[in-house]
mmCIF file of the C-alpha atoms, coordinates in Angstrom:
data_MODEL
# 
_entry.id   MODEL 
# 
loop_
_atom_site.group_PDB 
_atom_site.id 
_atom_site.type_symbol 
_atom_site.label_atom_id 
_atom_site.label_alt_id 
_atom_site.label_comp_id 
_atom_site.label_asym_id 
_atom_site.label_entity_id 
_atom_site.label_seq_id 
_atom_site.pdbx_PDB_ins_code 
_atom_site.Cartn_x 
_atom_site.Cartn_y 
_atom_site.Cartn_z 
_atom_site.occupancy 
_atom_site.B_iso_or_equiv 
_atom_site.pdbx_formal_charge 
_atom_site.auth_seq_id 
_atom_site.auth_comp_id 
_atom_site.auth_asym_id 
_atom_site.auth_atom_id 
_atom_site.pdbx_PDB_model_num 
ATOM 1   C CA . MET A 1 1   ? 1.672  -9.858  25.955  1.00 0.00 ? 1   MET A CA 1 
ATOM 2   C CA . ASN A 1 2   ? 5.134  -11.176 25.059  1.00 0.00 ? 2   ASN A CA 1 
ATOM 3   C CA . TYR A 1 3   ? 6.550  -8.575  22.687  1.00 0.00 ? 3   TYR A CA 1 
ATOM 4   C CA . TYR A 1 4   ? 9.780  -10.334 21.759  1.00 0.00 ? 4   TYR A CA 1 
ATOM 5   C CA . ASN A 1 5   ? 10.838 -13.735 20.462  1.00 0.00 ? 5   ASN A CA 1 
ATOM 6   C CA . MET A 1 6   ? 12.919 -14.653 23.508  1.00 0.00 ? 6   MET A CA 1 
ATOM 7   C CA . GLU A 1 7   ? 14.268 -17.874 22.000  1.00 0.00 ? 7   GLU A CA 1 
ATOM 8   C CA . ILE A 1 8   ? 16.049 -15.831 19.363  1.00 0.00 ? 8   ILE A CA 1 
ATOM 9   C CA . LEU A 1 9   ? 17.112 -13.007 21.643  1.00 0.00 ? 9   LEU A CA 1 
ATOM 10  C CA . MET A 1 10  ? 18.738 -15.437 24.094  1.00 0.00 ? 10  MET A CA 1 
ATOM 11  C CA . GLU A 1 11  ? 21.059 -16.811 21.388  1.00 0.00 ? 11  GLU A CA 1 
ATOM 12  C CA . GLN A 1 12  ? 24.693 -15.753 21.764  1.00 0.00 ? 12  GLN A CA 1 
ATOM 13  C CA . ASP A 1 13  ? 25.459 -16.219 18.064  1.00 0.00 ? 13  ASP A CA 1 
ATOM 14  C CA . PHE A 1 14  ? 22.933 -14.871 15.555  1.00 0.00 ? 14  PHE A CA 1 
ATOM 15  C CA . SER A 1 15  ? 24.559 -16.382 12.454  1.00 0.00 ? 15  SER A CA 1 
ATOM 16  C CA . PHE A 1 16  ? 21.729 -18.913 12.100  1.00 0.00 ? 16  PHE A CA 1 
ATOM 17  C CA . LEU A 1 17  ? 19.391 -15.967 11.488  1.00 0.00 ? 17  LEU A CA 1 
ATOM 18  C CA . LEU A 1 18  ? 20.746 -15.509 7.965   1.00 0.00 ? 18  LEU A CA 1 
ATOM 19  C CA . THR A 1 19  ? 19.084 -18.803 7.060   1.00 0.00 ? 19  THR A CA 1 
ATOM 20  C CA . HIS A 1 20  ? 16.076 -18.280 9.322   1.00 0.00 ? 20  HIS A CA 1 
ATOM 21  C CA . PHE A 1 21  ? 15.392 -14.850 7.890   1.00 0.00 ? 21  PHE A CA 1 
ATOM 22  C CA . ALA A 1 22  ? 15.845 -15.969 4.280   1.00 0.00 ? 22  ALA A CA 1 
ATOM 23  C CA . GLN A 1 23  ? 13.186 -18.638 4.810   1.00 0.00 ? 23  GLN A CA 1 
ATOM 24  C CA . ASN A 1 24  ? 10.690 -16.050 6.085   1.00 0.00 ? 24  ASN A CA 1 
ATOM 25  C CA . TYR A 1 25  ? 11.700 -13.073 3.937   1.00 0.00 ? 25  TYR A CA 1 
ATOM 26  C CA . THR A 1 26  ? 8.698  -13.159 1.619   1.00 0.00 ? 26  THR A CA 1 
ATOM 27  C CA . ALA A 1 27  ? 6.453  -12.303 4.544   1.00 0.00 ? 27  ALA A CA 1 
ATOM 28  C CA . PHE A 1 28  ? 7.809  -8.762  4.368   1.00 0.00 ? 28  PHE A CA 1 
ATOM 29  C CA . HIS A 1 29  ? 8.743  -8.252  0.706   1.00 0.00 ? 29  HIS A CA 1 
ATOM 30  C CA . THR A 1 30  ? 8.401  -9.559  -2.826  1.00 0.00 ? 30  THR A CA 1 
ATOM 31  C CA . ARG A 1 31  ? 11.048 -11.657 -4.517  1.00 0.00 ? 31  ARG A CA 1 
ATOM 32  C CA . HIS A 1 32  ? 11.919 -8.575  -6.588  1.00 0.00 ? 32  HIS A CA 1 
ATOM 33  C CA . PHE A 1 33  ? 13.264 -6.467  -3.727  1.00 0.00 ? 33  PHE A CA 1 
ATOM 34  C CA . CYS A 1 34  ? 16.983 -6.991  -4.417  1.00 0.00 ? 34  CYS A CA 1 
ATOM 35  C CA . GLU A 1 35  ? 16.591 -6.201  -8.121  1.00 0.00 ? 35  GLU A CA 1 
ATOM 36  C CA . LEU A 1 36  ? 14.521 -3.109  -7.374  1.00 0.00 ? 36  LEU A CA 1 
ATOM 37  C CA . THR A 1 37  ? 17.095 -1.977  -4.809  1.00 0.00 ? 37  THR A CA 1 
ATOM 38  C CA . TYR A 1 38  ? 19.949 -2.475  -7.264  1.00 0.00 ? 38  TYR A CA 1 
ATOM 39  C CA . ALA A 1 39  ? 18.078 -0.472  -9.909  1.00 0.00 ? 39  ALA A CA 1 
ATOM 40  C CA . MET A 1 40  ? 17.471 2.349   -7.422  1.00 0.00 ? 40  MET A CA 1 
ATOM 41  C CA . LEU A 1 41  ? 21.085 2.336   -6.250  1.00 0.00 ? 41  LEU A CA 1 
ATOM 42  C CA . TYR A 1 42  ? 22.360 2.376   -9.835  1.00 0.00 ? 42  TYR A CA 1 
ATOM 43  C CA . ALA A 1 43  ? 20.070 5.271   -10.768 1.00 0.00 ? 43  ALA A CA 1 
ATOM 44  C CA . CYS A 1 44  ? 21.384 7.266   -7.803  1.00 0.00 ? 44  CYS A CA 1 
ATOM 45  C CA . TRP A 1 45  ? 25.019 6.301   -8.432  1.00 0.00 ? 45  TRP A CA 1 
ATOM 46  C CA . TYR A 1 46  ? 24.710 7.327   -12.101 1.00 0.00 ? 46  TYR A CA 1 
ATOM 47  C CA . LYS A 1 47  ? 23.742 10.837  -10.968 1.00 0.00 ? 47  LYS A CA 1 
ATOM 48  C CA . ASP A 1 48  ? 26.580 10.962  -8.385  1.00 0.00 ? 48  ASP A CA 1 
ATOM 49  C CA . LEU A 1 49  ? 24.209 10.822  -5.432  1.00 0.00 ? 49  LEU A CA 1 
ATOM 50  C CA . LEU A 1 50  ? 26.034 8.050   -3.556  1.00 0.00 ? 50  LEU A CA 1 
ATOM 51  C CA . GLY A 1 51  ? 29.274 9.811   -2.718  1.00 0.00 ? 51  GLY A CA 1 
ATOM 52  C CA . ASP A 1 52  ? 32.440 7.747   -3.055  1.00 0.00 ? 52  ASP A CA 1 
ATOM 53  C CA . PHE A 1 53  ? 30.766 4.449   -3.900  1.00 0.00 ? 53  PHE A CA 1 
ATOM 54  C CA . THR A 1 54  ? 31.670 2.797   -7.200  1.00 0.00 ? 54  THR A CA 1 
ATOM 55  C CA . ASP A 1 55  ? 29.469 0.650   -9.378  1.00 0.00 ? 55  ASP A CA 1 
ATOM 56  C CA . LEU A 1 56  ? 31.325 -2.377  -7.973  1.00 0.00 ? 56  LEU A CA 1 
ATOM 57  C CA . ASP A 1 57  ? 29.880 -1.618  -4.543  1.00 0.00 ? 57  ASP A CA 1 
ATOM 58  C CA . LEU A 1 58  ? 26.285 -1.683  -5.734  1.00 0.00 ? 58  LEU A CA 1 
ATOM 59  C CA . PRO A 1 59  ? 25.739 -5.481  -5.714  1.00 0.00 ? 59  PRO A CA 1 
ATOM 60  C CA . PHE A 1 60  ? 27.052 -5.648  -2.132  1.00 0.00 ? 60  PHE A CA 1 
ATOM 61  C CA . LEU A 1 61  ? 24.725 -2.833  -1.129  1.00 0.00 ? 61  LEU A CA 1 
ATOM 62  C CA . ALA A 1 62  ? 21.746 -4.626  -2.695  1.00 0.00 ? 62  ALA A CA 1 
ATOM 63  C CA . VAL A 1 63  ? 22.553 -7.873  -0.879  1.00 0.00 ? 63  VAL A CA 1 
ATOM 64  C CA . ALA A 1 64  ? 23.044 -5.984  2.389   1.00 0.00 ? 64  ALA A CA 1 
ATOM 65  C CA . ALA A 1 65  ? 19.681 -4.291  1.866   1.00 0.00 ? 65  ALA A CA 1 
ATOM 66  C CA . SER A 1 66  ? 17.959 -7.680  1.808   1.00 0.00 ? 66  SER A CA 1 
ATOM 67  C CA . LEU A 1 67  ? 18.822 -7.999  5.517   1.00 0.00 ? 67  LEU A CA 1 
ATOM 68  C CA . HIS A 1 68  ? 17.211 -4.714  6.530   1.00 0.00 ? 68  HIS A CA 1 
ATOM 69  C CA . ASP A 1 69  ? 14.215 -6.299  8.294   1.00 0.00 ? 69  ASP A CA 1 
ATOM 70  C CA . ILE A 1 70  ? 16.117 -9.093  10.021  1.00 0.00 ? 70  ILE A CA 1 
ATOM 71  C CA . GLY A 1 71  ? 15.275 -7.543  13.396  1.00 0.00 ? 71  GLY A CA 1 
ATOM 72  C CA . LYS A 1 72  ? 11.626 -8.529  12.906  1.00 0.00 ? 72  LYS A CA 1 
ATOM 73  C CA . SER A 1 73  ? 12.707 -12.124 13.481  1.00 0.00 ? 73  SER A CA 1 
ATOM 74  C CA . ALA A 1 74  ? 13.232 -11.178 17.138  1.00 0.00 ? 74  ALA A CA 1 
ATOM 75  C CA . LEU A 1 75  ? 9.700  -9.810  17.550  1.00 0.00 ? 75  LEU A CA 1 
ATOM 76  C CA . ALA A 1 76  ? 6.647  -11.783 18.581  1.00 0.00 ? 76  ALA A CA 1 
ATOM 77  C CA . PRO A 1 77  ? 4.716  -12.950 15.481  1.00 0.00 ? 77  PRO A CA 1 
ATOM 78  C CA . ALA A 1 78  ? 1.508  -11.779 17.170  1.00 0.00 ? 78  ALA A CA 1 
ATOM 79  C CA . ILE A 1 79  ? 2.741  -8.193  16.765  1.00 0.00 ? 79  ILE A CA 1 
ATOM 80  C CA . VAL A 1 80  ? 4.445  -8.481  13.384  1.00 0.00 ? 80  VAL A CA 1 
ATOM 81  C CA . GLU A 1 81  ? 1.407  -10.247 11.878  1.00 0.00 ? 81  GLU A CA 1 
ATOM 82  C CA . SER A 1 82  ? -1.296 -8.364  13.781  1.00 0.00 ? 82  SER A CA 1 
ATOM 83  C CA . LYS A 1 83  ? -4.499 -7.674  11.861  1.00 0.00 ? 83  LYS A CA 1 
ATOM 84  C CA . GLU A 1 84  ? -5.565 -5.037  14.371  1.00 0.00 ? 84  GLU A CA 1 
ATOM 85  C CA . PRO A 1 85  ? -4.232 -1.477  14.798  1.00 0.00 ? 85  PRO A CA 1 
ATOM 86  C CA . LEU A 1 86  ? -1.170 -1.515  17.037  1.00 0.00 ? 86  LEU A CA 1 
ATOM 87  C CA . SER A 1 87  ? -1.142 0.172   20.417  1.00 0.00 ? 87  SER A CA 1 
ATOM 88  C CA . PRO A 1 88  ? 1.464  2.893   21.056  1.00 0.00 ? 88  PRO A CA 1 
ATOM 89  C CA . MET A 1 89  ? 3.561  0.333   22.954  1.00 0.00 ? 89  MET A CA 1 
ATOM 90  C CA . GLU A 1 90  ? 3.307  -2.203  20.118  1.00 0.00 ? 90  GLU A CA 1 
ATOM 91  C CA . ARG A 1 91  ? 4.364  0.454   17.591  1.00 0.00 ? 91  ARG A CA 1 
ATOM 92  C CA . LYS A 1 92  ? 7.463  1.123   19.685  1.00 0.00 ? 92  LYS A CA 1 
ATOM 93  C CA . VAL A 1 93  ? 8.189  -2.600  19.690  1.00 0.00 ? 93  VAL A CA 1 
ATOM 94  C CA . ILE A 1 94  ? 7.848  -2.785  15.899  1.00 0.00 ? 94  ILE A CA 1 
ATOM 95  C CA . GLN A 1 95  ? 10.174 0.208   15.551  1.00 0.00 ? 95  GLN A CA 1 
ATOM 96  C CA . ALA A 1 96  ? 12.758 -1.636  17.632  1.00 0.00 ? 96  ALA A CA 1 
ATOM 97  C CA . HIS A 1 97  ? 13.389 -3.996  14.698  1.00 0.00 ? 97  HIS A CA 1 
ATOM 98  C CA . THR A 1 98  ? 15.852 -1.449  13.324  1.00 0.00 ? 98  THR A CA 1 
ATOM 99  C CA . SER A 1 99  ? 18.109 -1.476  16.387  1.00 0.00 ? 99  SER A CA 1 
ATOM 100 C CA . LEU A 1 100 ? 17.650 -5.213  16.894  1.00 0.00 ? 100 LEU A CA 1 
ATOM 101 C CA . GLY A 1 101 ? 18.662 -5.914  13.304  1.00 0.00 ? 101 GLY A CA 1 
ATOM 102 C CA . ALA A 1 102 ? 21.849 -3.883  13.665  1.00 0.00 ? 102 ALA A CA 1 
ATOM 103 C CA . LEU A 1 103 ? 22.592 -5.660  16.955  1.00 0.00 ? 103 LEU A CA 1 
ATOM 104 C CA . MET A 1 104 ? 22.118 -9.039  15.333  1.00 0.00 ? 104 MET A CA 1 
ATOM 105 C CA . LEU A 1 105 ? 24.434 -8.320  12.414  1.00 0.00 ? 105 LEU A CA 1 
ATOM 106 C CA . GLY A 1 106 ? 27.044 -6.899  14.758  1.00 0.00 ? 106 GLY A CA 1 
ATOM 107 C CA . SER A 1 107 ? 26.830 -9.998  16.959  1.00 0.00 ? 107 SER A CA 1 
ATOM 108 C CA . ILE A 1 108 ? 27.305 -12.654 14.272  1.00 0.00 ? 108 ILE A CA 1 
ATOM 109 C CA . ASP A 1 109 ? 30.428 -14.552 15.346  1.00 0.00 ? 109 ASP A CA 1 
ATOM 110 C CA . LEU A 1 110 ? 31.944 -15.012 11.912  1.00 0.00 ? 110 LEU A CA 1 
ATOM 111 C CA . PRO A 1 111 ? 35.114 -12.923 11.387  1.00 0.00 ? 111 PRO A CA 1 
ATOM 112 C CA . LEU A 1 112 ? 34.914 -13.027 7.589   1.00 0.00 ? 112 LEU A CA 1 
ATOM 113 C CA . PHE A 1 113 ? 31.328 -11.805 7.714   1.00 0.00 ? 113 PHE A CA 1 
ATOM 114 C CA . GLN A 1 114 ? 32.165 -9.018  10.155  1.00 0.00 ? 114 GLN A CA 1 
ATOM 115 C CA . GLU A 1 115 ? 34.934 -7.823  7.823   1.00 0.00 ? 115 GLU A CA 1 
ATOM 116 C CA . SER A 1 116 ? 32.713 -7.911  4.755   1.00 0.00 ? 116 SER A CA 1 
ATOM 117 C CA . ARG A 1 117 ? 31.076 -5.012  2.965   1.00 0.00 ? 117 ARG A CA 1 
ATOM 118 C CA . VAL A 1 118 ? 27.718 -6.758  3.283   1.00 0.00 ? 118 VAL A CA 1 
ATOM 119 C CA . CYS A 1 119 ? 27.970 -6.629  7.082   1.00 0.00 ? 119 CYS A CA 1 
ATOM 120 C CA . ARG A 1 120 ? 29.239 -3.046  7.172   1.00 0.00 ? 120 ARG A CA 1 
ATOM 121 C CA . PHE A 1 121 ? 26.572 -1.763  4.801   1.00 0.00 ? 121 PHE A CA 1 
ATOM 122 C CA . GLY A 1 122 ? 23.914 -4.014  6.313   1.00 0.00 ? 122 GLY A CA 1 
ATOM 123 C CA . TYR A 1 123 ? 24.474 -2.619  9.788   1.00 0.00 ? 123 TYR A CA 1 
ATOM 124 C CA . GLU A 1 124 ? 23.745 0.951   8.641   1.00 0.00 ? 124 GLU A CA 1 
ATOM 125 C CA . ILE A 1 125 ? 20.796 -0.141  6.515   1.00 0.00 ? 125 ILE A CA 1 
ATOM 126 C CA . CYS A 1 126 ? 19.214 -2.139  9.346   1.00 0.00 ? 126 CYS A CA 1 
ATOM 127 C CA . LEU A 1 127 ? 19.612 0.727   11.776  1.00 0.00 ? 127 LEU A CA 1 
ATOM 128 C CA . HIS A 1 128 ? 18.556 3.649   9.590   1.00 0.00 ? 128 HIS A CA 1 
ATOM 129 C CA . HIS A 1 129 ? 16.222 2.483   6.805   1.00 0.00 ? 129 HIS A CA 1 
ATOM 130 C CA . HIS A 1 130 ? 13.245 4.104   8.576   1.00 0.00 ? 130 HIS A CA 1 
ATOM 131 C CA . GLU A 1 131 ? 14.912 7.482   9.027   1.00 0.00 ? 131 GLU A CA 1 
ATOM 132 C CA . ARG A 1 132 ? 13.319 10.230  6.942   1.00 0.00 ? 132 ARG A CA 1 
ATOM 133 C CA . TRP A 1 133 ? 14.594 13.383  5.234   1.00 0.00 ? 133 TRP A CA 1 
ATOM 134 C CA . ASP A 1 134 ? 12.620 15.736  7.511   1.00 0.00 ? 134 ASP A CA 1 
ATOM 135 C CA . GLY A 1 135 ? 13.787 14.053  10.722  1.00 0.00 ? 135 GLY A CA 1 
ATOM 136 C CA . GLY A 1 136 ? 10.448 12.324  11.245  1.00 0.00 ? 136 GLY A CA 1 
ATOM 137 C CA . GLY A 1 137 ? 11.788 8.779   11.144  1.00 0.00 ? 137 GLY A CA 1 
ATOM 138 C CA . TYR A 1 138 ? 13.340 6.419   13.665  1.00 0.00 ? 138 TYR A CA 1 
ATOM 139 C CA . PRO A 1 139 ? 15.259 5.256   15.665  1.00 0.00 ? 139 PRO A CA 1 
ATOM 140 C CA . ASP A 1 140 ? 17.537 8.320   15.872  1.00 0.00 ? 140 ASP A CA 1 
ATOM 141 C CA . GLY A 1 141 ? 15.506 11.036  14.151  1.00 0.00 ? 141 GLY A CA 1 
ATOM 142 C CA . LEU A 1 142 ? 18.287 11.648  11.628  1.00 0.00 ? 142 LEU A CA 1 
ATOM 143 C CA . LYS A 1 143 ? 17.609 14.461  9.186   1.00 0.00 ? 143 LYS A CA 1 
ATOM 144 C CA . GLY A 1 144 ? 18.760 15.312  5.661   1.00 0.00 ? 144 GLY A CA 1 
ATOM 145 C CA . ASP A 1 145 ? 22.283 14.222  4.836   1.00 0.00 ? 145 ASP A CA 1 
ATOM 146 C CA . GLN A 1 146 ? 22.767 12.790  8.306   1.00 0.00 ? 146 GLN A CA 1 
ATOM 147 C CA . ILE A 1 147 ? 21.205 9.716   6.676   1.00 0.00 ? 147 ILE A CA 1 
ATOM 148 C CA . PRO A 1 148 ? 23.791 7.931   4.489   1.00 0.00 ? 148 PRO A CA 1 
ATOM 149 C CA . PRO A 1 149 ? 22.793 8.401   0.829   1.00 0.00 ? 149 PRO A CA 1 
ATOM 150 C CA . TYR A 1 150 ? 22.805 4.688   0.075   1.00 0.00 ? 150 TYR A CA 1 
ATOM 151 C CA . VAL A 1 151 ? 20.435 4.115   3.006   1.00 0.00 ? 151 VAL A CA 1 
ATOM 152 C CA . GLN A 1 152 ? 18.125 6.793   1.611   1.00 0.00 ? 152 GLN A CA 1 
ATOM 153 C CA . ALA A 1 153 ? 18.051 4.941   -1.710  1.00 0.00 ? 153 ALA A CA 1 
ATOM 154 C CA . VAL A 1 154 ? 17.313 1.624   -0.013  1.00 0.00 ? 154 VAL A CA 1 
ATOM 155 C CA . SER A 1 155 ? 14.541 3.255   2.026   1.00 0.00 ? 155 SER A CA 1 
ATOM 156 C CA . LEU A 1 156 ? 12.680 4.242   -1.124  1.00 0.00 ? 156 LEU A CA 1 
ATOM 157 C CA . ALA A 1 157 ? 12.971 0.747   -2.570  1.00 0.00 ? 157 ALA A CA 1 
ATOM 158 C CA . ASP A 1 158 ? 11.811 -0.647  0.777   1.00 0.00 ? 158 ASP A CA 1 
ATOM 159 C CA . ALA A 1 159 ? 8.771  1.633   0.891   1.00 0.00 ? 159 ALA A CA 1 
ATOM 160 C CA . TYR A 1 160 ? 7.629  0.739   -2.635  1.00 0.00 ? 160 TYR A CA 1 
ATOM 161 C CA . ASP A 1 161 ? 8.179  -3.000  -2.408  1.00 0.00 ? 161 ASP A CA 1 
ATOM 162 C CA . ALA A 1 162 ? 6.511  -3.221  1.006   1.00 0.00 ? 162 ALA A CA 1 
ATOM 163 C CA . LEU A 1 163 ? 3.401  -1.536  -0.401  1.00 0.00 ? 163 LEU A CA 1 
ATOM 164 C CA . ARG A 1 164 ? 3.237  -4.113  -3.198  1.00 0.00 ? 164 ARG A CA 1 
ATOM 165 C CA . VAL A 1 165 ? 2.975  -6.978  -0.671  1.00 0.00 ? 165 VAL A CA 1 
ATOM 166 C CA . ALA A 1 166 ? -0.268 -7.903  1.096   1.00 0.00 ? 166 ALA A CA 1 
ATOM 167 C CA . ARG A 1 167 ? 0.043  -7.460  4.849   1.00 0.00 ? 167 ARG A CA 1 
ATOM 168 C CA . SER A 1 168 ? -2.163 -8.854  7.591   1.00 0.00 ? 168 SER A CA 1 
ATOM 169 C CA . TYR A 1 169 ? -3.850 -5.444  7.930   1.00 0.00 ? 169 TYR A CA 1 
ATOM 170 C CA . ARG A 1 170 ? -4.162 -4.391  4.253   1.00 0.00 ? 170 ARG A CA 1 
ATOM 171 C CA . PRO A 1 171 ? -4.122 -5.787  0.704   1.00 0.00 ? 171 PRO A CA 1 
ATOM 172 C CA . ALA A 1 172 ? -1.221 -5.272  -1.683  1.00 0.00 ? 172 ALA A CA 1 
ATOM 173 C CA . LEU A 1 173 ? -1.384 -1.929  -3.468  1.00 0.00 ? 173 LEU A CA 1 
ATOM 174 C CA . PRO A 1 174 ? -1.234 -1.668  -7.269  1.00 0.00 ? 174 PRO A CA 1 
ATOM 175 C CA . HIS A 1 175 ? 1.691  0.158   -8.834  1.00 0.00 ? 175 HIS A CA 1 
ATOM 176 C CA . GLN A 1 176 ? 0.176  3.592   -9.355  1.00 0.00 ? 176 GLN A CA 1 
ATOM 177 C CA . GLU A 1 177 ? -1.360 3.729   -5.884  1.00 0.00 ? 177 GLU A CA 1 
ATOM 178 C CA . ALA A 1 178 ? 1.976  2.789   -4.298  1.00 0.00 ? 178 ALA A CA 1 
ATOM 179 C CA . VAL A 1 179 ? 3.827  5.469   -6.274  1.00 0.00 ? 179 VAL A CA 1 
ATOM 180 C CA . LYS A 1 180 ? 1.250  8.161   -5.439  1.00 0.00 ? 180 LYS A CA 1 
ATOM 181 C CA . LEU A 1 181 ? 1.393  7.286   -1.750  1.00 0.00 ? 181 LEU A CA 1 
ATOM 182 C CA . ILE A 1 182 ? 5.171  7.675   -1.727  1.00 0.00 ? 182 ILE A CA 1 
ATOM 183 C CA . GLN A 1 183 ? 5.083  10.911  -3.734  1.00 0.00 ? 183 GLN A CA 1 
ATOM 184 C CA . SER A 1 184 ? 2.464  12.416  -1.425  1.00 0.00 ? 184 SER A CA 1 
ATOM 185 C CA . GLY A 1 185 ? 4.513  11.745  1.699   1.00 0.00 ? 185 GLY A CA 1 
ATOM 186 C CA . GLY A 1 186 ? 2.362  8.873   2.897   1.00 0.00 ? 186 GLY A CA 1 
ATOM 187 C CA . CYS A 1 187 ? 5.503  6.858   3.654   1.00 0.00 ? 187 CYS A CA 1 
ATOM 188 C CA . GLY A 1 188 ? 7.400  9.782   5.142   1.00 0.00 ? 188 GLY A CA 1 
ATOM 189 C CA . ALA A 1 189 ? 9.595  12.444  3.562   1.00 0.00 ? 189 ALA A CA 1 
ATOM 190 C CA . PHE A 1 190 ? 12.373 11.488  1.141   1.00 0.00 ? 190 PHE A CA 1 
ATOM 191 C CA . ALA A 1 191 ? 15.166 13.621  -0.315  1.00 0.00 ? 191 ALA A CA 1 
ATOM 192 C CA . PRO A 1 192 ? 13.833 15.383  -3.432  1.00 0.00 ? 192 PRO A CA 1 
ATOM 193 C CA . LYS A 1 193 ? 16.774 14.198  -5.567  1.00 0.00 ? 193 LYS A CA 1 
ATOM 194 C CA . MET A 1 194 ? 16.305 10.612  -4.409  1.00 0.00 ? 194 MET A CA 1 
ATOM 195 C CA . LEU A 1 195 ? 12.563 10.796  -5.026  1.00 0.00 ? 195 LEU A CA 1 
ATOM 196 C CA . ASP A 1 196 ? 13.264 12.127  -8.523  1.00 0.00 ? 196 ASP A CA 1 
ATOM 197 C CA . ARG A 1 197 ? 15.521 9.154   -9.278  1.00 0.00 ? 197 ARG A CA 1 
ATOM 198 C CA . PHE A 1 198 ? 12.895 6.769   -7.924  1.00 0.00 ? 198 PHE A CA 1 
ATOM 199 C CA . CYS A 1 199 ? 10.200 8.278   -10.139 1.00 0.00 ? 199 CYS A CA 1 
ATOM 200 C CA . SER A 1 200 ? 12.504 8.112   -13.160 1.00 0.00 ? 200 SER A CA 1 
ATOM 201 C CA . ILE A 1 201 ? 12.883 4.325   -12.967 1.00 0.00 ? 201 ILE A CA 1 
ATOM 202 C CA . ILE A 1 202 ? 9.895  2.879   -11.151 1.00 0.00 ? 202 ILE A CA 1 
ATOM 203 C CA . ASP A 1 203 ? 7.488  2.569   -14.102 1.00 0.00 ? 203 ASP A CA 1 
ATOM 204 C CA . ASN A 1 204 ? 10.056 0.561   -16.069 1.00 0.00 ? 204 ASN A CA 1 
ATOM 205 C CA . VAL A 1 205 ? 11.000 -1.511  -13.022 1.00 0.00 ? 205 VAL A CA 1 
ATOM 206 C CA . ASN A 1 206 ? 7.341  -2.287  -12.422 1.00 0.00 ? 206 ASN A CA 1 
ATOM 207 C CA . GLU A 1 207 ? 6.919  -3.452  -16.019 1.00 0.00 ? 207 GLU A CA 1 
ATOM 208 C CA . GLU A 1 208 ? 10.064 -5.574  -15.935 1.00 0.00 ? 208 GLU A CA 1 
ATOM 209 C CA . LEU A 1 209 ? 9.694  -7.133  -12.489 1.00 0.00 ? 209 LEU A CA 1 
ATOM 210 C CA . TYR A 1 210 ? 6.226  -6.811  -11.019 1.00 0.00 ? 210 TYR A CA 1 
ATOM 211 C CA . VAL A 1 211 ? 3.878  -7.223  -13.989 1.00 0.00 ? 211 VAL A CA 1 
ATOM 212 C CA . GLU A 1 212 ? 3.111  -10.871 -14.567 1.00 0.00 ? 212 GLU A CA 1 
ATOM 213 C CA . LYS A 1 213 ? 4.082  -11.763 -18.107 1.00 0.00 ? 213 LYS A CA 1 
ATOM 214 C CA . ASP A 1 214 ? 1.804  -13.849 -20.346 1.00 0.00 ? 214 ASP A CA 1 
ATOM 215 C CA . THR A 1 215 ? 4.109  -16.653 -21.496 1.00 0.00 ? 215 THR A CA 1 
ATOM 216 C CA . SER A 1 216 ? 1.354  -18.657 -23.244 1.00 0.00 ? 216 SER A CA 1 
ATOM 217 C CA . ARG A 1 217 ? 1.827  -16.883 -26.568 1.00 0.00 ? 217 ARG A CA 1 
# 
């Protein structure tokens, strides 16, 4: 089986992927992901959980977070969209999207982009959004505060929003089921303080963003 999208990997300049990925983004997430991520980042910033970041950094972080799965564009669709359980080798390939995404952002031949906060934040988010608080994540097995706080916040938003989208191997989960799965550790371990902030906002965010409103009245 061909595990990688060689046409993309052979490109010397990955800047076209910003457009390519945007066109295919809804395959991985809902249209609400950026707003959810901003809400999560703001909730953490408000409680001084993001270190030296200011509120002016938060929009850049949310935009950067939208690129976190860009590495999946370099993987064979047969793996990304598989309806069957993945083999151990295929799981390793899927996990490689983190490193590939960071490589792609770092290889975009646009000086202004490379100097931007979106690129700087996006690189760390691509690489580490699947790290977990207990060291059980990937690709580097980072643990605790080795994971940048803003990446931890994005990871929680990523986990929730991904559960709300139907995948080839499962239906979309309703709100309460998604929250319970995250709280129970079904998506890996998260920092208790970050999980507390997530739980403090997610019901309201669900009502505002994910519940379809009846506009006929």
